[in-house]
């Protein structure tokens, strides 16, 4: 999913943040850590880790945690996201997270990277073609992302 077959090197600040979040992951069930770091257009960085639960379905992915932190701080857009895992190939956002990322920033760049430096990257809209938007409705009741 990279452009020109040349995947971008992850932004160093976001990689550092994603690795820090990775260390905080709460994963007693899967033992699969994921860390995420995103940057808003004004330069703020928000982190997220996956946080699991004994009621398995209530677990939260790292990407969703980062978006929650961003939105809670009042930000509504991000330009770059780094997802760090120690998996091969690097963990790529799940389907639900793709929709959550798409809600705020379909044009943002996503760089998934692992401990070997392997990268899978693309724009959010590349990861989720034809993502759902309520604005698509034709009855005049579309809602925005304010
Ligand atoms: N997970 C993430 O946090 N992000 C991903 O991109 C893929 C999966 C989490 C969910 C769960 O805690 C664990 O990884 C195993 O599925």
mmCIF file of C-alpha atoms and ligand atoms in Angstrom:
data_model
loop_
_atom_site.group_PDB
_atom_site.id
_atom_site.type_symbol
_atom_site.label_atom_id
_atom_site.label_comp_id
_atom_site.label_asym_id
_atom_site.label_seq_id
_atom_site.Cartn_x
_atom_site.Cartn_y
_atom_site.Cartn_z
ATOM 1 C CA UNK A 1 0.000 0.000 0.000
ATOM 2 C CA UNK A 2 3.021 2.270 -0.178
ATOM 3 C CA UNK A 3 3.495 4.847 -2.881
ATOM 4 C CA UNK A 4 6.304 4.211 -5.444
ATOM 5 C CA UNK A 5 7.131 0.971 -3.661
ATOM 6 C CA UNK A 6 9.046 3.200 -1.250
ATOM 7 C CA UNK A 7 7.464 3.139 2.194
ATOM 8 C CA UNK A 8 8.111 6.269 4.265
ATOM 9 C CA UNK A 9 10.352 6.109 7.292
ATOM 10 C CA UNK A 10 8.126 6.670 10.346
ATOM 11 C CA UNK A 11 8.292 10.147 11.847
ATOM 12 C CA UNK A 12 10.823 9.842 14.732
ATOM 13 C CA UNK A 13 8.703 11.709 17.292
ATOM 14 C CA UNK A 14 5.638 9.608 16.523
ATOM 15 C CA UNK A 15 7.668 6.405 16.509
ATOM 16 C CA UNK A 16 9.041 7.250 19.938
ATOM 17 C CA UNK A 17 5.514 7.988 21.186
ATOM 18 C CA UNK A 18 4.090 4.799 19.699
ATOM 19 C CA UNK A 19 6.860 2.759 21.335
ATOM 20 C CA UNK A 20 6.204 4.426 24.697
ATOM 21 C CA UNK A 21 2.483 3.651 24.376
ATOM 22 C CA UNK A 22 3.325 0.086 23.303
ATOM 23 C CA UNK A 23 5.058 -0.418 26.653
ATOM 24 C CA UNK A 24 1.892 0.666 28.487
ATOM 25 C CA UNK A 25 -0.435 -1.724 26.639
ATOM 26 C CA UNK A 26 -2.667 -3.772 28.946
ATOM 27 C CA UNK A 27 -2.785 -7.143 27.238
ATOM 28 C CA UNK A 28 -3.165 -9.971 29.774
ATOM 29 C CA UNK A 29 -5.324 -11.957 27.352
ATOM 30 C CA UNK A 30 -3.736 -11.651 23.932
ATOM 31 C CA UNK A 31 -0.186 -10.701 25.034
ATOM 32 C CA UNK A 32 -0.173 -8.683 21.805
ATOM 33 C CA UNK A 33 0.969 -5.123 22.426
ATOM 34 C CA UNK A 34 0.204 -2.247 20.090
ATOM 35 C CA UNK A 35 1.124 1.419 20.483
ATOM 36 C CA UNK A 36 -0.165 4.342 18.432
ATOM 37 C CA UNK A 37 0.809 7.993 18.174
ATOM 38 C CA UNK A 38 -0.854 10.652 16.067
ATOM 39 C CA UNK A 39 -0.180 14.310 15.391
ATOM 40 C CA UNK A 40 -2.740 17.071 14.933
ATOM 41 C CA UNK A 41 -2.183 19.940 12.469
ATOM 42 C CA UNK A 42 -1.124 22.257 15.331
ATOM 43 C CA UNK A 43 1.605 19.813 16.347
ATOM 44 C CA UNK A 44 0.022 18.128 19.346
ATOM 45 C CA UNK A 45 0.791 14.430 19.753
ATOM 46 C CA UNK A 46 -1.636 11.943 21.278
ATOM 47 C CA UNK A 47 -0.845 8.391 22.266
ATOM 48 C CA UNK A 48 -2.891 5.223 22.563
ATOM 49 C CA UNK A 49 -2.271 1.659 23.690
ATOM 50 C CA UNK A 50 -4.508 -1.352 23.475
ATOM 51 C CA UNK A 51 -6.380 -1.983 26.720
ATOM 52 C CA UNK A 52 -8.051 -5.366 27.072
ATOM 53 C CA UNK A 53 -10.768 -6.581 29.409
ATOM 54 C CA UNK A 54 -11.868 -9.847 31.010
ATOM 55 C CA UNK A 55 -15.022 -9.354 28.989
ATOM 56 C CA UNK A 56 -13.031 -9.753 25.804
ATOM 57 C CA UNK A 57 -15.268 -7.737 23.503
ATOM 58 C CA UNK A 58 -14.711 -4.616 25.598
ATOM 59 C CA UNK A 59 -11.017 -4.410 24.725
ATOM 60 C CA UNK A 60 -9.861 -1.270 22.939
ATOM 61 C CA UNK A 61 -7.304 -1.034 20.180
ATOM 62 C CA UNK A 62 -4.348 1.339 20.351
ATOM 63 C CA UNK A 63 -5.536 3.411 17.391
ATOM 64 C CA UNK A 64 -8.960 3.948 18.908
ATOM 65 C CA UNK A 65 -7.374 4.941 22.232
ATOM 66 C CA UNK A 66 -5.251 7.564 20.452
ATOM 67 C CA UNK A 67 -8.267 8.978 18.625
ATOM 68 C CA UNK A 68 -10.203 9.123 21.897
ATOM 69 C CA UNK A 69 -7.352 11.070 23.531
ATOM 70 C CA UNK A 70 -7.248 13.468 20.585
ATOM 71 C CA UNK A 71 -10.987 14.072 20.514
ATOM 72 C CA UNK A 72 -11.157 14.464 24.300
ATOM 73 C CA UNK A 73 -8.573 17.261 24.004
ATOM 74 C CA UNK A 74 -10.846 19.004 21.508
ATOM 75 C CA UNK A 75 -8.878 18.176 18.373
ATOM 76 C CA UNK A 76 -10.787 16.965 15.340
ATOM 77 C CA UNK A 77 -8.082 16.235 12.803
ATOM 78 C CA UNK A 78 -4.764 14.455 12.590
ATOM 79 C CA UNK A 79 -2.235 14.419 9.798
ATOM 80 C CA UNK A 80 -0.020 11.462 10.719
ATOM 81 C CA UNK A 81 -0.373 8.240 12.659
ATOM 82 C CA UNK A 82 2.302 5.709 13.559
ATOM 83 C CA UNK A 83 1.292 2.244 14.767
ATOM 84 C CA UNK A 84 4.038 0.218 16.442
ATOM 85 C CA UNK A 85 3.971 -3.517 17.110
ATOM 86 C CA UNK A 86 6.386 -6.381 17.400
ATOM 87 C CA UNK A 87 4.667 -8.457 14.768
ATOM 88 C CA UNK A 88 5.584 -9.478 11.253
ATOM 89 C CA UNK A 89 4.152 -8.005 9.138
ATOM 90 C CA UNK A 90 3.552 -4.955 11.346
ATOM 91 C CA UNK A 91 0.056 -4.773 12.864
ATOM 92 C CA UNK A 92 -2.255 -2.839 10.613
ATOM 93 C CA UNK A 93 -5.404 -1.110 11.940
ATOM 94 C CA UNK A 94 -8.375 -3.467 12.263
ATOM 95 C CA UNK A 95 -11.517 -2.787 10.278
ATOM 96 C CA UNK A 96 -13.259 -0.995 13.149
ATOM 97 C CA UNK A 97 -10.252 1.265 13.756
ATOM 98 C CA UNK A 98 -10.109 2.126 10.069
ATOM 99 C CA UNK A 99 -13.630 3.511 10.303
ATOM 100 C CA UNK A 100 -12.730 5.400 13.504
ATOM 101 C CA UNK A 101 -9.688 6.945 11.807
ATOM 102 C CA UNK A 102 -11.746 7.757 8.709
ATOM 103 C CA UNK A 103 -14.286 9.690 10.787
ATOM 104 C CA UNK A 104 -11.718 12.399 11.510
ATOM 105 C CA UNK A 105 -9.019 12.258 8.872
ATOM 106 C CA UNK A 106 -9.379 10.234 5.682
ATOM 107 C CA UNK A 107 -6.362 12.042 4.220
ATOM 108 C CA UNK A 108 -4.003 11.324 7.135
ATOM 109 C CA UNK A 109 -0.898 9.231 6.571
ATOM 110 C CA UNK A 110 -0.698 5.919 8.442
ATOM 111 C CA UNK A 111 2.668 4.257 8.991
ATOM 112 C CA UNK A 112 2.619 0.818 10.606
ATOM 113 C CA UNK A 113 6.064 -0.284 11.693
ATOM 114 C CA UNK A 114 7.570 -3.149 13.641
ATOM 115 C CA UNK A 115 10.735 -3.817 15.628
ATOM 116 C CA UNK A 116 12.542 -4.841 12.436
ATOM 117 C CA UNK A 117 11.752 -1.499 10.837
ATOM 118 C CA UNK A 118 9.357 -3.076 8.354
ATOM 119 C CA UNK A 119 6.685 -0.658 7.223
ATOM 120 C CA UNK A 120 3.175 -0.830 5.827
ATOM 121 C CA UNK A 121 1.853 2.606 4.988
ATOM 122 C CA UNK A 122 -0.795 4.543 3.148
ATOM 123 C CA UNK A 123 -3.495 7.122 3.664
ATOM 124 C CA UNK A 124 -6.465 6.346 5.896
ATOM 125 C CA UNK A 125 -8.657 6.352 2.794
ATOM 126 C CA UNK A 126 -6.400 3.724 1.209
ATOM 127 C CA UNK A 127 -6.911 1.486 4.237
ATOM 128 C CA UNK A 128 -10.685 2.039 4.094
ATOM 129 C CA UNK A 129 -11.982 2.543 0.583
ATOM 130 C CA UNK A 130 -15.614 3.697 0.507
ATOM 131 C CA UNK A 131 -15.601 4.508 4.259
ATOM 132 C CA UNK A 132 -18.963 5.393 5.713
ATOM 133 C CA UNK A 133 -20.020 9.016 6.308
ATOM 134 C CA UNK A 134 -23.376 10.190 7.611
ATOM 135 C CA UNK A 135 -23.059 13.259 5.363
ATOM 136 C CA UNK A 136 -23.853 10.868 2.541
ATOM 137 C CA UNK A 137 -27.521 10.848 3.450
ATOM 138 C CA UNK A 138 -29.750 12.663 0.994
ATOM 139 C CA UNK A 139 -32.440 13.918 3.378
ATOM 140 C CA UNK A 140 -30.593 17.040 4.553
ATOM 141 C CA UNK A 141 -29.858 15.638 8.021
ATOM 142 C CA UNK A 142 -26.160 14.995 7.495
ATOM 143 C CA UNK A 143 -23.914 15.739 10.464
ATOM 144 C CA UNK A 144 -20.388 17.122 10.496
ATOM 145 C CA UNK A 145 -17.370 16.327 12.623
ATOM 146 C CA UNK A 146 -17.298 19.421 14.846
HETATM 147 N N1 LIG B 1 -5.025 -4.454 18.244
HETATM 148 C C1 LIG B 1 -4.723 -3.117 18.239
HETATM 149 O O1 LIG B 1 -4.653 -2.481 19.286
HETATM 150 N N2 LIG B 1 -4.510 -2.524 17.049
HETATM 151 C C2 LIG B 1 -4.403 -3.170 15.861
HETATM 152 O O2 LIG B 1 -4.057 -2.558 14.868
HETATM 153 C C3 LIG B 1 -4.704 -4.608 15.791
HETATM 154 C C4 LIG B 1 -5.160 -5.243 17.052
HETATM 155 C C5 LIG B 1 -5.158 -5.121 19.535
HETATM 156 C C6 LIG B 1 -6.495 -5.581 19.942
HETATM 157 C C7 LIG B 1 -6.158 -6.638 20.977
HETATM 158 O O3 LIG B 1 -5.898 -6.032 22.234
HETATM 159 C C8 LIG B 1 -4.866 -7.226 20.456
HETATM 160 O O4 LIG B 1 -4.351 -6.268 19.546
HETATM 161 C C9 LIG B 1 -5.006 -8.572 19.770
HETATM 162 O O5 LIG B 1 -6.013 -8.522 18.828
#
